[in-house]
Coordinates of C-alpha atoms in Angstrom, one line a residue:
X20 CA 58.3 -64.3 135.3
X21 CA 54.8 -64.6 133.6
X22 CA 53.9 -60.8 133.7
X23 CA 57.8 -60.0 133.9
X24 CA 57.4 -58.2 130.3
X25 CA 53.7 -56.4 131.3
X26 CA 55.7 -55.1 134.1
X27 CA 58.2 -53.7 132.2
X28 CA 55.5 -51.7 129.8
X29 CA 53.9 -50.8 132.9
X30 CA 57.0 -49.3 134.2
X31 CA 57.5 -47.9 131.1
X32 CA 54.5 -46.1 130.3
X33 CA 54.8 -44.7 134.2
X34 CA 58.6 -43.3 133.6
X35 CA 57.7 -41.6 130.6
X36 CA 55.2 -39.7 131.8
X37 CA 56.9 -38.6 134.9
X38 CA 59.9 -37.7 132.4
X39 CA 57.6 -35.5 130.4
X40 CA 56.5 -34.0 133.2
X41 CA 60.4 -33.4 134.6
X42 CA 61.6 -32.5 131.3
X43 CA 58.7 -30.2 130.6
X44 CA 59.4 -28.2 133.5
X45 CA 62.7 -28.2 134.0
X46 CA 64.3 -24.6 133.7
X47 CA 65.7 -23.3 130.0
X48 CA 69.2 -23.3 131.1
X49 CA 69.5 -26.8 132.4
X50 CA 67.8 -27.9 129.1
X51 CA 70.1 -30.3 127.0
X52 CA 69.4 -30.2 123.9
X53 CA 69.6 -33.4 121.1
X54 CA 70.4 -30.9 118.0
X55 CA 67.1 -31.5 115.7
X56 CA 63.9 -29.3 116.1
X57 CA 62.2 -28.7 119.7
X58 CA 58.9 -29.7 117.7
X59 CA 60.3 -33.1 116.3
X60 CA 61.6 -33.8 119.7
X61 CA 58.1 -32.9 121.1
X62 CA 56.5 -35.6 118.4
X63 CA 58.8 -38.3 119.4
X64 CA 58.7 -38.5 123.0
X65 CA 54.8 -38.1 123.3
X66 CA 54.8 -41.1 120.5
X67 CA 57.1 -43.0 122.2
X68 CA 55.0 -42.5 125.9
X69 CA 52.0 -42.9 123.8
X70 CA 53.1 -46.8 122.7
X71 CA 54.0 -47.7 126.2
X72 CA 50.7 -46.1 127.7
X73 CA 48.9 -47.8 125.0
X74 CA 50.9 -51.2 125.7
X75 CA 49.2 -51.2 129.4
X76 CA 46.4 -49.1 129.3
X77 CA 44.8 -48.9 125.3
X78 CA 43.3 -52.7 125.7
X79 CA 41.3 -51.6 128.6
X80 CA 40.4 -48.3 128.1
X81 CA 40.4 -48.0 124.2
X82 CA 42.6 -45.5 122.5
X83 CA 40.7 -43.1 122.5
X84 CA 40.8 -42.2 126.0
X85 CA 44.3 -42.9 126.0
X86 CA 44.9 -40.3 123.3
X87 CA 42.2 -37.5 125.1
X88 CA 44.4 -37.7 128.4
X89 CA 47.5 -37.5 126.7
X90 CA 46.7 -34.5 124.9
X91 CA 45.2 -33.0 128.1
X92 CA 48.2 -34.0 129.9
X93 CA 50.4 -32.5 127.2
X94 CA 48.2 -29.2 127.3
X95 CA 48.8 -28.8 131.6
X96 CA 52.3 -29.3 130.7
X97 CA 52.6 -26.8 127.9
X98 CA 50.8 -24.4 130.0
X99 CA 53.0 -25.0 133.1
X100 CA 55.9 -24.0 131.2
X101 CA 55.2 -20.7 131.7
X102 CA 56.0 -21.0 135.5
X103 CA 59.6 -22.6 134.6
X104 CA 62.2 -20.4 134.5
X105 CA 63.5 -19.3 130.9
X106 CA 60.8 -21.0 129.6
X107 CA 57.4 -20.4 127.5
X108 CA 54.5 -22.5 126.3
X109 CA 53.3 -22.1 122.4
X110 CA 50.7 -23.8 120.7
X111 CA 53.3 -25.7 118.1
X112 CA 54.6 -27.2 120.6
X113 CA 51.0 -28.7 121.9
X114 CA 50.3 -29.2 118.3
X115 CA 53.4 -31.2 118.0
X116 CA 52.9 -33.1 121.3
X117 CA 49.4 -33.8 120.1
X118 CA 50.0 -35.2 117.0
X119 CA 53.0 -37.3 118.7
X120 CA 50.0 -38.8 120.7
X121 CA 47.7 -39.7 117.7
X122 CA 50.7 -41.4 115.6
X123 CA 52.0 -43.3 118.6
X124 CA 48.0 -44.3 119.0
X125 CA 47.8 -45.3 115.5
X126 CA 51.0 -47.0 115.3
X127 CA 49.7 -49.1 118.8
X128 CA 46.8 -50.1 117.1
X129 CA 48.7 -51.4 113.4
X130 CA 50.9 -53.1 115.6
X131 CA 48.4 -54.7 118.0
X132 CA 46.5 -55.7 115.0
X133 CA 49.4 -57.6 113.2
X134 CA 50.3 -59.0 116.2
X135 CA 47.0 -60.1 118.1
X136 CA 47.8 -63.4 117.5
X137 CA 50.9 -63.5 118.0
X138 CA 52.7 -64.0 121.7
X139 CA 53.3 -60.3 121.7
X140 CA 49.5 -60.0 120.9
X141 CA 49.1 -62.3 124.1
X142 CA 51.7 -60.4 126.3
X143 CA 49.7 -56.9 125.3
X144 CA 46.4 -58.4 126.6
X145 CA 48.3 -60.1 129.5
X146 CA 49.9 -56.0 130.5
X147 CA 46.1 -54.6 130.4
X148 CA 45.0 -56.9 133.0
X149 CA 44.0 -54.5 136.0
X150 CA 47.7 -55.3 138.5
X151 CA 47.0 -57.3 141.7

Protein backbone atom coordinates (compact mmCIF):
# COMPACT_ATOMS: atom_id res chain seq x y z
CA UNK A 1 0.00 0.00 0.00
CA UNK A 2 3.11 2.25 0.30
CA UNK A 3 3.28 3.37 -3.45
CA UNK A 4 -0.64 2.68 -3.72
CA UNK A 5 -1.08 6.58 -4.32
CA UNK A 6 2.29 6.91 -6.92
CA UNK A 7 0.49 4.20 -8.68
CA UNK A 8 -2.46 5.83 -9.05
CA UNK A 9 -0.68 9.25 -10.60
CA UNK A 10 1.21 6.88 -12.60
CA UNK A 11 -1.86 5.46 -13.98
CA UNK A 12 -3.12 8.65 -14.24
CA UNK A 13 -0.69 10.45 -16.15
CA UNK A 14 -0.63 7.14 -18.65
CA UNK A 15 -4.69 7.33 -19.24
CA UNK A 16 -4.60 10.75 -20.02
CA UNK A 17 -2.36 10.69 -22.57
CA UNK A 18 -3.74 7.74 -24.22
CA UNK A 19 -7.19 9.69 -23.94
CA UNK A 20 -5.67 12.60 -25.73
CA UNK A 21 -4.52 10.65 -28.19
CA UNK A 22 -8.24 8.70 -28.54
CA UNK A 23 -10.06 11.80 -28.28
CA UNK A 24 -7.81 13.68 -30.60
CA UNK A 25 -8.41 11.39 -33.31
CA UNK A 26 -11.58 10.24 -33.01
CA UNK A 27 -13.85 11.08 -36.09
CA UNK A 28 -16.01 14.67 -35.98
CA UNK A 29 -19.26 12.89 -35.84
CA UNK A 30 -18.66 10.69 -32.82
CA UNK A 31 -17.31 13.80 -31.09
CA UNK A 32 -19.36 14.67 -27.82
CA UNK A 33 -19.18 17.78 -27.07
CA UNK A 34 -19.23 19.52 -23.18
CA UNK A 35 -20.94 22.93 -24.53
CA UNK A 36 -17.99 25.57 -23.70
CA UNK A 37 -15.25 26.50 -26.34
CA UNK A 38 -13.19 23.59 -28.28
CA UNK A 39 -10.05 25.91 -27.18
CA UNK A 40 -10.99 25.97 -23.29
CA UNK A 41 -11.58 22.38 -23.57
CA UNK A 42 -8.12 22.02 -25.30
CA UNK A 43 -6.50 24.09 -22.14
CA UNK A 44 -8.00 22.00 -19.58
CA UNK A 45 -7.31 18.60 -20.50
CA UNK A 46 -3.56 19.15 -21.50
CA UNK A 47 -3.49 20.96 -17.85
CA UNK A 48 -5.01 18.40 -16.28
CA UNK A 49 -2.52 15.46 -18.14
CA UNK A 50 0.16 17.94 -17.57
CA UNK A 51 -0.41 17.74 -13.35
CA UNK A 52 -0.49 13.98 -13.53
CA UNK A 53 2.61 13.73 -15.87
CA UNK A 54 4.27 16.11 -13.73
CA UNK A 55 3.09 14.19 -10.45
CA UNK A 56 5.27 11.05 -11.85
CA UNK A 57 7.61 12.27 -14.20
CA UNK A 58 8.51 16.40 -13.32
CA UNK A 59 10.74 15.32 -10.12
CA UNK A 60 12.96 13.30 -12.30
CA UNK A 61 13.10 14.85 -15.44
CA UNK A 62 12.44 18.57 -14.54
CA UNK A 63 9.54 20.43 -16.01
CA UNK A 64 10.87 21.41 -18.52
CA UNK A 65 11.21 18.38 -20.46
CA UNK A 66 7.90 17.53 -19.31
CA UNK A 67 6.38 20.59 -20.84
CA UNK A 68 8.72 20.21 -24.41
CA UNK A 69 7.14 16.60 -24.94
CA UNK A 70 3.88 17.61 -24.18
CA UNK A 71 3.80 20.30 -26.58
CA UNK A 72 5.48 18.02 -29.18
CA UNK A 73 3.04 15.45 -28.29
CA UNK A 74 0.21 17.97 -28.60
CA UNK A 75 1.70 19.24 -32.05
CA UNK A 76 1.67 15.16 -33.62
CA UNK A 77 -1.78 15.11 -32.44
CA UNK A 78 -2.98 18.40 -33.83
CA UNK A 79 -1.38 17.41 -37.05
CA UNK A 80 -2.94 13.92 -37.12
CA UNK A 81 -6.23 15.35 -37.04
CA UNK A 82 -6.05 15.91 -40.46
CA UNK A 83 -6.24 12.13 -41.21
CA UNK A 84 -9.51 11.77 -38.93
CA UNK A 85 -12.52 11.93 -40.53
CA UNK A 86 -14.47 15.37 -40.32
CA UNK A 87 -11.71 16.65 -38.69
CA UNK A 88 -8.92 19.53 -39.08
CA UNK A 89 -5.87 20.64 -37.17
CA UNK A 90 -5.42 24.63 -36.51
CA UNK A 91 -2.80 26.35 -34.81
CA UNK A 92 -5.36 27.75 -31.80
CA UNK A 93 -5.97 24.70 -30.97
CA UNK A 94 -1.96 23.83 -30.51
CA UNK A 95 -1.77 27.18 -29.03
CA UNK A 96 -4.42 26.35 -26.56
CA UNK A 97 -3.00 22.79 -25.93
CA UNK A 98 0.26 24.41 -25.35
CA UNK A 99 -0.51 26.89 -22.97
CA UNK A 100 -2.72 24.14 -21.13
CA UNK A 101 0.75 22.47 -20.78
CA UNK A 102 2.67 25.51 -19.34
CA UNK A 103 -0.24 26.40 -16.68
CA UNK A 104 -0.58 22.80 -15.60
CA UNK A 105 3.54 22.87 -15.32
CA UNK A 106 3.40 25.96 -13.40
CA UNK A 107 0.54 25.01 -11.28
CA UNK A 108 2.73 21.48 -10.53
CA UNK A 109 5.50 23.42 -9.43
CA UNK A 110 3.38 26.17 -6.86
CA UNK A 111 1.85 23.14 -5.60
CA UNK A 112 4.95 20.96 -5.19
CA UNK A 113 6.60 23.85 -3.57
CA UNK A 114 3.87 24.45 -0.90
CA UNK A 115 3.70 21.08 -0.33
CA UNK A 116 7.40 19.69 -0.26
CA UNK A 117 7.18 19.18 3.13
CA UNK A 118 4.27 18.05 3.45
CA UNK A 119 3.24 14.08 3.09
CA UNK A 120 1.96 14.93 -0.34
CA UNK A 121 5.42 16.50 -0.88
CA UNK A 122 6.78 12.98 0.17
CA UNK A 123 4.20 10.96 -1.89
CA UNK A 124 5.34 13.17 -5.11
CA UNK A 125 8.96 12.23 -4.58
CA UNK A 126 7.94 8.65 -3.60
CA UNK A 127 5.77 8.56 -7.52
CA UNK A 128 9.12 9.76 -9.34
CA UNK A 129 11.04 6.99 -8.15
CA UNK A 130 12.00 4.98 -11.45
CA UNK A 131 9.00 1.64 -10.90
CA UNK A 132 10.48 -1.77 -10.14
Amino acid sequence: MKRGLSNVFRLGAWTCVVLLALLSWLPAEDIIRTGINGRIEHFIAYMGTTLFVGAVYALRLGSLRIMAMLIGYAGILELGQNFSPGRHSTVLDFAASSFGVVAGAIAFQLGYALLRDTAVGRELRRASLPSR
